Short mmCIF file of C-alpha atoms in Angstrom, two decimals:
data_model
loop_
_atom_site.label_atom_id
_atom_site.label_comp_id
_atom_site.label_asym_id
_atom_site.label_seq_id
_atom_site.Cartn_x
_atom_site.Cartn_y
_atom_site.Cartn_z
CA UNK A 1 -125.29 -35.46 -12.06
CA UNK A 2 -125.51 -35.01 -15.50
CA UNK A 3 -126.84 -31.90 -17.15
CA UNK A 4 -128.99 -31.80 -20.45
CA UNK A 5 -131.32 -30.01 -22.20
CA UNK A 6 -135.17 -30.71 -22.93
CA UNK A 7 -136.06 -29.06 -26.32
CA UNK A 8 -140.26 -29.77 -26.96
CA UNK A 9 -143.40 -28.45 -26.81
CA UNK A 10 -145.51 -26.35 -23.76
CA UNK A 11 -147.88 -29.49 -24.04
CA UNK A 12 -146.93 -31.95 -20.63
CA UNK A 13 -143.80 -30.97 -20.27
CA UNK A 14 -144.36 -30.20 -16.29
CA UNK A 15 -144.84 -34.25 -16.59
CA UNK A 16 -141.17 -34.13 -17.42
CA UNK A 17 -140.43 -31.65 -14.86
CA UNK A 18 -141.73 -33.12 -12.18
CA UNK A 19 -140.02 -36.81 -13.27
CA UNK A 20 -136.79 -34.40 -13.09
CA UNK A 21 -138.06 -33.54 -8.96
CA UNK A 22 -138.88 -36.47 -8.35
CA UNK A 23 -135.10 -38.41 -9.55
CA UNK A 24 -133.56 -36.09 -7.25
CA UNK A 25 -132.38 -33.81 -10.16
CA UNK A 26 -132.55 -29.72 -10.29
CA UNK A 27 -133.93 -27.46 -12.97
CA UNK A 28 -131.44 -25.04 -13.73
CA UNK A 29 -133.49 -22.65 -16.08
CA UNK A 30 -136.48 -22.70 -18.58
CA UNK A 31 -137.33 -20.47 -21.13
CA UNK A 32 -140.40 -20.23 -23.04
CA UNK A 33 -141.04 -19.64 -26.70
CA UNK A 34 -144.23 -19.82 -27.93
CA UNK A 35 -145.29 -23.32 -27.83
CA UNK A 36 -141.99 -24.38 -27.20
CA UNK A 37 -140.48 -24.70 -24.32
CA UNK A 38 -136.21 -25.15 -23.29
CA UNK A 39 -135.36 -26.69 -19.59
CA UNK A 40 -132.07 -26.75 -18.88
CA UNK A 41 -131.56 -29.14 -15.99
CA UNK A 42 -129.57 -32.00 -14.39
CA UNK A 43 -130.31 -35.79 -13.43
CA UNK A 44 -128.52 -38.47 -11.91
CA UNK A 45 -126.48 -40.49 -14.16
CA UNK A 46 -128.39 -43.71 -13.20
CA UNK A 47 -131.46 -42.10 -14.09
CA UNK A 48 -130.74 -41.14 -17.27
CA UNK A 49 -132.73 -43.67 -19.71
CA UNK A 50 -135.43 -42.85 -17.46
CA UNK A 51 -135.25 -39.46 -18.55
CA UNK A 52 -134.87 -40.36 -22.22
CA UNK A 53 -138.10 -42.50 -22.13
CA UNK A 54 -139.97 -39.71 -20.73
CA UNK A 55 -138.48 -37.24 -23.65
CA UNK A 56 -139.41 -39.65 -26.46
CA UNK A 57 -142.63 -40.07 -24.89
CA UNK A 58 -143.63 -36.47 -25.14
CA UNK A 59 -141.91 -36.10 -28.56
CA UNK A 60 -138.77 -34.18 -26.92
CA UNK A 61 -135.11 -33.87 -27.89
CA UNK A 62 -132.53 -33.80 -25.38
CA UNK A 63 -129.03 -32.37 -25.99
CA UNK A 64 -126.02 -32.62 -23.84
CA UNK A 65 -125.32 -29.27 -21.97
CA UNK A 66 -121.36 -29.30 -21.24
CA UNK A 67 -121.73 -25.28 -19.86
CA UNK A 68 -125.10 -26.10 -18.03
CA UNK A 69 -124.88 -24.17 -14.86
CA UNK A 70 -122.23 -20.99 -16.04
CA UNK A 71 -122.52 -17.32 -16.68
CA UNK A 72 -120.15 -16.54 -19.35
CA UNK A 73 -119.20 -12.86 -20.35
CA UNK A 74 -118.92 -12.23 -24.16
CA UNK A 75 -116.84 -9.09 -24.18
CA UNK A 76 -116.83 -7.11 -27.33
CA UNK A 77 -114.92 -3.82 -28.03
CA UNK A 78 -118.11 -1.88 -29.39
CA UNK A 79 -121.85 -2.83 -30.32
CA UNK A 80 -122.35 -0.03 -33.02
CA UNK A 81 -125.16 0.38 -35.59
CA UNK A 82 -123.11 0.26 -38.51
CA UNK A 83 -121.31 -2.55 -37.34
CA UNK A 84 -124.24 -5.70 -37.42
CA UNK A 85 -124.96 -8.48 -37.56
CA UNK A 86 -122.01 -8.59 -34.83
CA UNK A 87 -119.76 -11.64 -35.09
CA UNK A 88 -120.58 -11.54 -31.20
CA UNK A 89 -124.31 -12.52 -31.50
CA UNK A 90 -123.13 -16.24 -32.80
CA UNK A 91 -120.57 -16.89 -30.54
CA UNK A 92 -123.23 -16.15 -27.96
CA UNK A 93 -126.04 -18.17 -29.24
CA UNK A 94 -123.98 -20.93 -29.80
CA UNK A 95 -122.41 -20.91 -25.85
CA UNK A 96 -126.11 -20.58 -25.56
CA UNK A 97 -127.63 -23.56 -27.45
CA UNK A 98 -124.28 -25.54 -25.12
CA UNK A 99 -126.00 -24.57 -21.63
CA UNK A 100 -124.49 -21.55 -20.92
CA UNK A 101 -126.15 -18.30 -19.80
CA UNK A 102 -124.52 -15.69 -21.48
CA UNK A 103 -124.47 -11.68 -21.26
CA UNK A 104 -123.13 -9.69 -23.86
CA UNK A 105 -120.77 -7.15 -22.37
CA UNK A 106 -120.18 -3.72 -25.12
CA UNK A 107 -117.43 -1.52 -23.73
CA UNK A 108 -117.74 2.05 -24.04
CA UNK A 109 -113.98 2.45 -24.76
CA UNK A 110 -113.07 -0.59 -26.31
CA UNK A 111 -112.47 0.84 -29.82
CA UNK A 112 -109.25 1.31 -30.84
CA UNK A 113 -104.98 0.46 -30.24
CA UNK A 114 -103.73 3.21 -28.25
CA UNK A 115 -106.73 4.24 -27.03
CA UNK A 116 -108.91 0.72 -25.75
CA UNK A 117 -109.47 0.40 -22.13
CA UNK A 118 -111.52 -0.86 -19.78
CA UNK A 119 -113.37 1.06 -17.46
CA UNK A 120 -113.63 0.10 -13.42
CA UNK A 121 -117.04 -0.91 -13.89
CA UNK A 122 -116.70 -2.98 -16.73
CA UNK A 123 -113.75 -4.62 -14.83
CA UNK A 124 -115.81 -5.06 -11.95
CA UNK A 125 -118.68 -6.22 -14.41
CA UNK A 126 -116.81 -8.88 -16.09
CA UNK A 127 -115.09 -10.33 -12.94
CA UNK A 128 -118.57 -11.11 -11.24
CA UNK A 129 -118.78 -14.11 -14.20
CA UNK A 130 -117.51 -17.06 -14.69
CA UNK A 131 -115.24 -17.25 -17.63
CA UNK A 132 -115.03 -14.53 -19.81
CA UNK A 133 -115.26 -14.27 -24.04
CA UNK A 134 -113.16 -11.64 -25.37
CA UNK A 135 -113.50 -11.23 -29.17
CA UNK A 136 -110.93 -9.40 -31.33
CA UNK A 137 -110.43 -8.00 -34.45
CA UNK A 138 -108.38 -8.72 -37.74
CA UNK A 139 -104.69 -6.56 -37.66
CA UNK A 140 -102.15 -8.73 -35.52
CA UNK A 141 -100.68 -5.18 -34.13
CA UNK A 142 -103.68 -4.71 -32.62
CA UNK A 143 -104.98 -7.98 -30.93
CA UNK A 144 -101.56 -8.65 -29.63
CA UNK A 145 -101.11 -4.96 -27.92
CA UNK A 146 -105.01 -5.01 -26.89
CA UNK A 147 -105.12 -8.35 -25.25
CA UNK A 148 -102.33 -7.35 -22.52
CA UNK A 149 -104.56 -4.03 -22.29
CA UNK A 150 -107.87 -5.97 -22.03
CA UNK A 151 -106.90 -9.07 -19.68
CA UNK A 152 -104.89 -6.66 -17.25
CA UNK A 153 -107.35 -6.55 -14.35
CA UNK A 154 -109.07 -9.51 -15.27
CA UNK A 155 -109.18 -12.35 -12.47
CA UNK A 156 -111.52 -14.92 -14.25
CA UNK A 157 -110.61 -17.28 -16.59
CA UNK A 158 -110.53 -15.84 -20.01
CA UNK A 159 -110.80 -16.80 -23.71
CA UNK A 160 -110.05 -14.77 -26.96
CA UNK A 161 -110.44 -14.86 -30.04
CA UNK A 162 -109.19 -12.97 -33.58
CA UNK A 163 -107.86 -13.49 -36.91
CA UNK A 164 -103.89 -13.82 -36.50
CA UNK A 165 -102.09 -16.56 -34.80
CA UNK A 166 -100.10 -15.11 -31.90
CA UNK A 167 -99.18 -15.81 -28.70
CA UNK A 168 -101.93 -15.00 -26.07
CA UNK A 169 -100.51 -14.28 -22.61
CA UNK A 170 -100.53 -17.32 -19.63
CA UNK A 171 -103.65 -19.07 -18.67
CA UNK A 172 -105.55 -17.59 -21.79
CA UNK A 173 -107.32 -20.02 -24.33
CA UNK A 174 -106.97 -18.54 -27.53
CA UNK A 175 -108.49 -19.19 -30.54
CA UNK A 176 -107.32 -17.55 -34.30
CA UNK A 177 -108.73 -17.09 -37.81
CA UNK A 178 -112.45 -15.76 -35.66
CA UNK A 179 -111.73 -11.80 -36.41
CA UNK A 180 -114.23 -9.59 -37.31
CA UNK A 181 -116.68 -11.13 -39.71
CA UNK A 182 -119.38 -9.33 -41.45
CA UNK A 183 -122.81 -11.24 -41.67
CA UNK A 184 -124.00 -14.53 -40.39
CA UNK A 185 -121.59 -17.44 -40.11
CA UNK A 186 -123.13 -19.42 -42.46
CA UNK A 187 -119.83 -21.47 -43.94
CA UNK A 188 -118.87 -24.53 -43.02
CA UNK A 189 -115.54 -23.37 -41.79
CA UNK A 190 -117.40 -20.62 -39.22
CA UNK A 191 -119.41 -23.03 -37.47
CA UNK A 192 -116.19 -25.16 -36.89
CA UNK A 193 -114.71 -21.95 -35.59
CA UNK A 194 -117.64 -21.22 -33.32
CA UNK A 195 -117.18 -24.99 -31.79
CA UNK A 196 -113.85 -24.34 -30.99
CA UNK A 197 -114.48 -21.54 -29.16
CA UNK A 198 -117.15 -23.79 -27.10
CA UNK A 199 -114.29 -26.47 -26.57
CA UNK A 200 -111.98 -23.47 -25.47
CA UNK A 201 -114.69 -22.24 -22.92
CA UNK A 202 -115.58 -25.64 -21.79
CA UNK A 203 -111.83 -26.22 -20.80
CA UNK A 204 -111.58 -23.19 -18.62
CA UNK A 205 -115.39 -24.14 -17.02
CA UNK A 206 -114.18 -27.29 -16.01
CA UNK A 207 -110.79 -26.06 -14.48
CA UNK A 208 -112.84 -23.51 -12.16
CA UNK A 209 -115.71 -26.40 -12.10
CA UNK A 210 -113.07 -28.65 -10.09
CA UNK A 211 -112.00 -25.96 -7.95
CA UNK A 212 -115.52 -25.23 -6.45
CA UNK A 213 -116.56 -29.32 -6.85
CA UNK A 214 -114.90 -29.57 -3.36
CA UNK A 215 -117.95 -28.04 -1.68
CA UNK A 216 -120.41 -29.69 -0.14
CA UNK A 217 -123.71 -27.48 -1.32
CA UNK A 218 -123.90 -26.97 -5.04
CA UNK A 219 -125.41 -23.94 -6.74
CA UNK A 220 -128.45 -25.52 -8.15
CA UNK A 221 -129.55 -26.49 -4.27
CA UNK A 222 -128.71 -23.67 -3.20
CA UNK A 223 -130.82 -21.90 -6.19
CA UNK A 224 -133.98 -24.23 -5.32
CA UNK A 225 -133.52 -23.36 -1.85
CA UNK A 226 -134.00 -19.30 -2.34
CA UNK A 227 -137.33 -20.17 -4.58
CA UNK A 228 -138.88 -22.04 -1.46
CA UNK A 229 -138.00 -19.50 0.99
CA UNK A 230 -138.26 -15.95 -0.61
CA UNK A 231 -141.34 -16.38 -3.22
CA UNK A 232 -140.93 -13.02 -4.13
CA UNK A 233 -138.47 -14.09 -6.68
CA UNK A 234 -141.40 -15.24 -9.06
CA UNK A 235 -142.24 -11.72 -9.59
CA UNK A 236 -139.08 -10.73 -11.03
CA UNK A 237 -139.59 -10.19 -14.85
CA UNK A 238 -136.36 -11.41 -15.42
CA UNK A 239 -136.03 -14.61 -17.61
CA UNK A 240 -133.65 -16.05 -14.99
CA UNK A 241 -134.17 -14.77 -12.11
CA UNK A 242 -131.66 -17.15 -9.96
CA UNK A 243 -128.54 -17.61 -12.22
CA UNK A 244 -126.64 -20.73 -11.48
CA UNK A 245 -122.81 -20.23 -11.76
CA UNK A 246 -120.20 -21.97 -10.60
CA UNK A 247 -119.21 -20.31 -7.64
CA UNK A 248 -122.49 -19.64 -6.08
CA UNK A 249 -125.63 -17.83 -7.46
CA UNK A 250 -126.93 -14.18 -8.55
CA UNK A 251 -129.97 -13.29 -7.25
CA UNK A 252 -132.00 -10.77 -9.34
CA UNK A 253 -133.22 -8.87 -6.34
CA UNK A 254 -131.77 -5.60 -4.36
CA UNK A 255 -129.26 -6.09 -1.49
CA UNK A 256 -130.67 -3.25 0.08
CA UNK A 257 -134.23 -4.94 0.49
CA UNK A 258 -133.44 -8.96 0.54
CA UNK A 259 -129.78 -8.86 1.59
CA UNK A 260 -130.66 -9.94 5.01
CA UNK A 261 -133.65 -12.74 4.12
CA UNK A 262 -131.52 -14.32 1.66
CA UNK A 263 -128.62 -14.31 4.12
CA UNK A 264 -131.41 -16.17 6.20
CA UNK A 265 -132.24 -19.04 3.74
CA UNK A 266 -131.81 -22.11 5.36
CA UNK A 267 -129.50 -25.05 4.06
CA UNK A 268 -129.78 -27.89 5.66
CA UNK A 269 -128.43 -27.48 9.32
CA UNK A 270 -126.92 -23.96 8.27
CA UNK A 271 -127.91 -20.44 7.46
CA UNK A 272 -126.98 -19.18 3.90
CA UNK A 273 -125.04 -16.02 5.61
CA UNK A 274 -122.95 -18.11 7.22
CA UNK A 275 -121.38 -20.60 4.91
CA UNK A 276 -121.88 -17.96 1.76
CA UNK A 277 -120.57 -14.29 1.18
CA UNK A 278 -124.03 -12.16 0.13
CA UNK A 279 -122.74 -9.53 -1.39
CA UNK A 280 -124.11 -6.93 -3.89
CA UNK A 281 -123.66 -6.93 -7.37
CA UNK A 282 -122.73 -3.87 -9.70
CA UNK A 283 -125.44 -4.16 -11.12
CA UNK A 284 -128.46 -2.32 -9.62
CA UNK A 285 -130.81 -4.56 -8.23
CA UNK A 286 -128.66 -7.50 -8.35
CA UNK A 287 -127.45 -9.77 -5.32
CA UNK A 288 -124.27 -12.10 -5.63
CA UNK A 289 -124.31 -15.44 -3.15
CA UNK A 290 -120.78 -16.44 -3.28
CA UNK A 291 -119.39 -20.03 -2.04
CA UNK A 292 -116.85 -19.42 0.78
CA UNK A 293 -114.04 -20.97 2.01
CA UNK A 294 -113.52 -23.41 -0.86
CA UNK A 295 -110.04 -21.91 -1.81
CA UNK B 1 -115.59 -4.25 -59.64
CA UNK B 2 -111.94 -4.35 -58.34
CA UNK B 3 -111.39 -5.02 -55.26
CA UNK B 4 -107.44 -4.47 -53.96
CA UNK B 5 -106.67 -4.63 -50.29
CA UNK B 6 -103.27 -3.60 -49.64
CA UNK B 7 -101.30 -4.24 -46.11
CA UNK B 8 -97.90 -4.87 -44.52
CA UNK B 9 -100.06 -7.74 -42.60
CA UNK B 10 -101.02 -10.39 -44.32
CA UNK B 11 -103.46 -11.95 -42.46
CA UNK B 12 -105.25 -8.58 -41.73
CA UNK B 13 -104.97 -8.24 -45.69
CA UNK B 14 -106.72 -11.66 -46.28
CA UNK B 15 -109.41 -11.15 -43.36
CA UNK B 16 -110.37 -7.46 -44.93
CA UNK B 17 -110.62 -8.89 -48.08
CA UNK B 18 -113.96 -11.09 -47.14
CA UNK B 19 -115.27 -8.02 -45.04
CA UNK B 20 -115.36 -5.53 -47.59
CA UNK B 21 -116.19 -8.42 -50.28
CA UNK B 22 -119.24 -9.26 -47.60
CA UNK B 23 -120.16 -5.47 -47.04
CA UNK B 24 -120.11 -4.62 -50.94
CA UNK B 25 -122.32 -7.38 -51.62
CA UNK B 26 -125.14 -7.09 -49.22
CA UNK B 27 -125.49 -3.37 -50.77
CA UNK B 28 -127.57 -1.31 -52.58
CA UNK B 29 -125.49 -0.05 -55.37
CA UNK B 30 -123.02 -2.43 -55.76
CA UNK B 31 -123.82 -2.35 -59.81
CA UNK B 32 -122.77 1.31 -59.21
CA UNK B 33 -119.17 0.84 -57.65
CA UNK B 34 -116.65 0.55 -60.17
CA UNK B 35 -113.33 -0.16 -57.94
CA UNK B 36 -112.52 -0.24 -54.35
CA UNK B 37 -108.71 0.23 -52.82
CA UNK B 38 -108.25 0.08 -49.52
CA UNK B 39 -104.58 0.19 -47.55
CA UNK B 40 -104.54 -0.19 -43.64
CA UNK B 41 -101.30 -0.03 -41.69
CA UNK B 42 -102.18 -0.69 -37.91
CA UNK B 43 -98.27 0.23 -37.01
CA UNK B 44 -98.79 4.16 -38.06
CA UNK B 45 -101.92 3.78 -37.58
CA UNK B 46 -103.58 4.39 -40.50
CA UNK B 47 -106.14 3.42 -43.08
CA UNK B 48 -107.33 4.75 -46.46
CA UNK B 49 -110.15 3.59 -48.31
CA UNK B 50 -110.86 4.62 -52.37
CA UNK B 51 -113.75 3.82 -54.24
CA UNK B 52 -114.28 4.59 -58.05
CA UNK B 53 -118.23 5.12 -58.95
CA UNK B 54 -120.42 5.35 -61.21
CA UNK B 55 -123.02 8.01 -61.74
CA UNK B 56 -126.42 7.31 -61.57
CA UNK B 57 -129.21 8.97 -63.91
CA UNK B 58 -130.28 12.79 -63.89
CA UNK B 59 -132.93 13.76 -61.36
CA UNK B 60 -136.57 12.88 -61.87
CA UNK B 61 -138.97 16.12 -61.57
CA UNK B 62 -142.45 15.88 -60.19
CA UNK B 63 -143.73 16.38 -63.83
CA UNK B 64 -142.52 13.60 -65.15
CA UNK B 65 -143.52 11.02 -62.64
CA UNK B 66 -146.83 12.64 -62.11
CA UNK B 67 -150.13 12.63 -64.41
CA UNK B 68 -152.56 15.00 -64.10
CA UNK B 69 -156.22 14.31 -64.05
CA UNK B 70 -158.93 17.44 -63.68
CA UNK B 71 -161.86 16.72 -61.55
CA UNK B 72 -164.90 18.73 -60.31
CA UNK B 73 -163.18 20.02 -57.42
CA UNK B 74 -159.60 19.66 -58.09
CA UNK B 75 -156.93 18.13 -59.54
CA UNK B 76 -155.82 13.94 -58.88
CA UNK B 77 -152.29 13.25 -59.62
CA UNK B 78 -151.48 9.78 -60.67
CA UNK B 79 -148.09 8.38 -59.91
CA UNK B 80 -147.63 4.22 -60.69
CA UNK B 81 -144.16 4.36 -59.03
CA UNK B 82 -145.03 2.91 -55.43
CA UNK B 83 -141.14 4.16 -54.37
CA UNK B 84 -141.60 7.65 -55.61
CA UNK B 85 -145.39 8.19 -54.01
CA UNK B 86 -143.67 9.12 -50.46
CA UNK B 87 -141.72 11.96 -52.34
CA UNK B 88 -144.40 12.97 -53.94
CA UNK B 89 -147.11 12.77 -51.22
CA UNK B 90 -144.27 14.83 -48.78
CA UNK B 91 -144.00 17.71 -52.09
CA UNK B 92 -147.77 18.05 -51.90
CA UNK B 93 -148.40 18.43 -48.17
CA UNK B 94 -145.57 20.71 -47.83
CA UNK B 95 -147.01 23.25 -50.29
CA UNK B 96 -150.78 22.65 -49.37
CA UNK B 97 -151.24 21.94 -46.02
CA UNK B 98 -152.47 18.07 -45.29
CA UNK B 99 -155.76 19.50 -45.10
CA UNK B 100 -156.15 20.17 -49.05
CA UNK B 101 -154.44 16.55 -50.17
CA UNK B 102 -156.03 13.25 -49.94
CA UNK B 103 -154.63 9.98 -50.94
CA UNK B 104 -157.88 8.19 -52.69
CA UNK B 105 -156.10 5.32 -53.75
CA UNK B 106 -152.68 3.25 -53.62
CA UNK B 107 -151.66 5.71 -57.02
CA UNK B 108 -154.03 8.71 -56.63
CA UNK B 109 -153.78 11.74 -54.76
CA UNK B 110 -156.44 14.59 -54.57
CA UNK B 111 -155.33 17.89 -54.45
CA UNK B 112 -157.97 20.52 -53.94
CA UNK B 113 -157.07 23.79 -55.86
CA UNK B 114 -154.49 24.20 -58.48
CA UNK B 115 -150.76 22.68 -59.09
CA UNK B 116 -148.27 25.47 -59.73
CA UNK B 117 -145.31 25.73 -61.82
CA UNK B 118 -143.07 25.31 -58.72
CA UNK B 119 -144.81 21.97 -58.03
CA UNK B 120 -144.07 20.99 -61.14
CA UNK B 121 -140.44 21.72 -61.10
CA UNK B 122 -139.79 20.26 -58.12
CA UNK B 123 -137.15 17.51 -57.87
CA UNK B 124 -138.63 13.84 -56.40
CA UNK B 125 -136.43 11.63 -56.66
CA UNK B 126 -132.14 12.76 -56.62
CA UNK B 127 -129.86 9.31 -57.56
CA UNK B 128 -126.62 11.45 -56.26
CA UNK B 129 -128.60 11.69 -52.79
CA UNK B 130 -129.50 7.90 -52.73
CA UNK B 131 -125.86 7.35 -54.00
CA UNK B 132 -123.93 9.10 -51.03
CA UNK B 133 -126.20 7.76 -48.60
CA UNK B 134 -125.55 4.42 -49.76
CA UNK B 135 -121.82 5.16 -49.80
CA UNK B 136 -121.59 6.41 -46.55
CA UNK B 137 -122.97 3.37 -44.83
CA UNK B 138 -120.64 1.14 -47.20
CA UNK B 139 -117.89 3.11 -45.75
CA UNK B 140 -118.48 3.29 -42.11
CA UNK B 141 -119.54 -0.34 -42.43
CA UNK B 142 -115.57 -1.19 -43.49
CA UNK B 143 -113.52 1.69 -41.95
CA UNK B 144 -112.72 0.14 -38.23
CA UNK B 145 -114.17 1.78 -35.83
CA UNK B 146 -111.14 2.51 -33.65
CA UNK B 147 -110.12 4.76 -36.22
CA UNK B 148 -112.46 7.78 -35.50
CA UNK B 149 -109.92 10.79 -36.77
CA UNK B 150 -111.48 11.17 -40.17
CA UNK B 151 -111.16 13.29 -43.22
CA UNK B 152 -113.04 13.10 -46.50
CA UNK B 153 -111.85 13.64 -49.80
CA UNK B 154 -114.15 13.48 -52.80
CA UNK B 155 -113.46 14.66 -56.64
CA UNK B 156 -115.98 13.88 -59.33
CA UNK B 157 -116.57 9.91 -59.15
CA UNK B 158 -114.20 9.15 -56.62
CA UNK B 159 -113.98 9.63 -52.59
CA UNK B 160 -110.98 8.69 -50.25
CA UNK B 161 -111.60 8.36 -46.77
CA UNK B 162 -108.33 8.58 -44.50
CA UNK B 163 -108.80 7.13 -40.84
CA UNK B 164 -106.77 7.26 -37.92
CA UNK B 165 -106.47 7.34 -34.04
CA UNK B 166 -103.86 10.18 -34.12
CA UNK B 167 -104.24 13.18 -36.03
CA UNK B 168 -104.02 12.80 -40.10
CA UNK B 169 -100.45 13.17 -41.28
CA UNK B 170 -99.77 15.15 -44.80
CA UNK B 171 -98.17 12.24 -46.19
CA UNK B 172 -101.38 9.92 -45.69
CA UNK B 173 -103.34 12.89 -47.82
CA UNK B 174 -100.82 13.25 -50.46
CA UNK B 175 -100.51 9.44 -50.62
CA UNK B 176 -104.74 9.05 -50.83
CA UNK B 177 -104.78 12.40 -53.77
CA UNK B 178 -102.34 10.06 -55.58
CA UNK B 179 -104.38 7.07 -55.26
CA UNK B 180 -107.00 8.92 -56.94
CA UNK B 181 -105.84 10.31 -59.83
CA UNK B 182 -104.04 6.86 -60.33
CA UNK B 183 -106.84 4.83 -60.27
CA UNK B 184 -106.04 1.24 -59.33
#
């Protein structure tokens, strides 16, 4: 499977959808804006010039979407006023524009040296993604004595960022010379920073991607699978309201009230329940479908 | 303008150098600023921040901006300065009740009854006002945030703001007064 992006107009594109159905390929998530419409979604690789007829057809572009199918956490110490345009909002958009779902995490005691931390719930918060973006400021004093802080109870993969070269603890991707920049990235030399953040992030994504290849139901199946069999998900007024990730799915719906029916979805032979954890999220109103027993 | 960032880290120096360079040119009054000087020492921590201005012009009363026009039932006031007409419409309303002032046109404002001498005097537009609101929001935009122990120091044309997570050590003061008077 190979995941891509369509990027055209409202006008036909459920032609191109249903082409996508009928390959054997999964929408992961589309988002409308105004006449123009974004599917993120995946195809066989055989299939592909099929696809690519069907795009030029309807006057489409399609894009390569190497995070297609992750939830990635951009962590940034505060999300002040007097700080924008935050040097976070790019580094989102752009994981964005690569596949990626991404939610902007602002930590309510992230300010600081001595006194940065992070709170239980935003530890909590953070974990529940996939890989997680933390983005640091300028003095090397700092980053290097808030990165140990930061990453402490961290158990996802993680990549940082900031402006002095130093050595970032095991297992971290980090990436230098991105501190904290005022105003857009608009230089040449930002946007090359900005894609080498995406490489960073793509190399953790497919580390943990390898890890949960091993099992037999993806996340996108399982995904189509709770829209057939709960259609109360379509009146969520959330813009995704399955997430794809890599180790399972988030449901934007309570525990309390669909805990059981989505433990009831059927998967082929199985019931979710019983080859997934259903657990609920820390977020209110949130369910988390984890993939068991792959470790 | 002069613009000196001094640090015992480098890099930190070079990456505050394009923030406050970025921050002093998206503003307002950047014709205004004469010289900035900032010094930031994560290890104490500490960071001090002096900028050299400018004054702007005296204060603009509401009889200078203002015409006066007599009509049958009151008096119109004519001000062409599309900025100022918020001041002024606010001045009027506040002495005469919304009731008694109507705006006939983009320029003209009724006023039905007379304009006193106390309307007349009254200030509409203050460029110190503008100025430290202006300066403020260059100076939170560069102070980092972290640094949330403040203290404010302003003379005539100059203000030092000294930053911190701890409390703010003499030495840091005596160094910022010095800064001052020095001038960079």
């Amino acid at each position: 499977m190979i995941p891509l992006i369509f990027n055209g107009g409202v006008y036909e594109h459920q032609e191109f959808e249903n082409l996508v159905y009928d390959l054997g390929g999964f929408v992961i998530m589309k988002n409308y804006a105004q006449t123009e419409v974004t599917i993120f979604f995946l195809v066989p690789e055989e299939d592909l010039e099929r696809v690519k007829e069907k795009a030029l057809e309807l006057k489409a572009e399609l894009k390569n979407a190497p995070l297609a199918g992750s939830e990635i956490a951009v962590v940034v110490p505060t999300i002040s006023i007097y700080h924008l345009p935050h040097h976070s909002c790019d580094v989102a958009e752009y994981l964005r524009r690569k596949g990626a779902k991404t939610n902007m995490v602002g930590l309510s005691r992230g300010v600081g040296k001595r006194l940065a931390m992070l709170t239980a719930f935003e530890r909590e918060l953070i974990n529940e993604h996939d890989v997680a973006v933390f983005l640091f400021g300028n003095f090397r004093e700092c980053v290097s004595e808030k990165i140990k802080k930061m990453l402490r109870g961290v158990t996802i993969p993680a990549v940082a960022t900031g402006f002095p070269k130093i050595e970032a603890p095991e297992g971290v991707e980090y990436v230098p010379n991105l501190g904290r920049i005022v105003g857009k990235f608009s230089r040449e030399s930002d946007i090359e920073l900005l894609e080498k953040v995406a490489k960073a992030v793509e190399k953790q994504v497919e580390k943990k991607r390898k890890i949960f290849e091993r099992f037999d139901v993806p996340p996108y199946y399982i995904k189509s699978e709770i829209e057939n069999q709960i259609p109360e998900i379509e009146e969520s007024p959330s813009p995704a309201p399955i997430t794809v990730k890599l180790d399972g799915v988030r449901v934007k719906l309570p525990y309390e009230k669909f805990g059981e029916r989505i433990k009831d979805v059927r998967i082929l032979d199985f019931r979710l329940g019983d080859i997934c954890n259903v657990l609920p999220s820390v977020i209110e109103g949130q369910t988390l479908v984890r993939v068991a027993g792959v470790w | 303008m002069r613009l000196v960032v001094n640090s015992p880290d480098e890099e930190g120096k070079m990456a505050y150098e394009r923030t406050i360079s970025t921050v002093l040119a998206e503003s307002t009054i950047k014709g205004l600023i004469k010289s900035v000087y900032a010094y930031g020492d994560p290890k104490e921590p500490v960071f001090i921040l002096i900028i050299h201005f400018a004054k702007g012009g005296g204060v603009l009363k509401f009889s200078e901006v203002v015409t006066l026009k007599f009509a049958r039932d009151g008096v119109i006031a004519v001000c062409e300065n599309d900025k100022l007409i918020p001041e002024v419409l606010r001045i009027l309303w506040e002495k005469y009740g919304r009731e008694k002032v109507e705006q006939l046109s983009r320029y003209e404002i009724m006023v039905k009854g007379e304009i006193n001498d106390d309307v007349l005097n009254a200030v509409v537009f203050d460029p110190e006002k503008e100025l430290m609101v202006s300066l403020m929001d260059i100076i939170l935009r560069i102070v980092p945030e972290g640094f949330r122990v403040r203290r404010y120091i302003r003379r005539e044309s100059v203000i030092a703001i000294i930053a911190s997570e701890d409390p703010i050590k003499k030495e840091w003061i005596e160094k910022a007064l010095r800064l001052m008077e020095e001038g960079i």
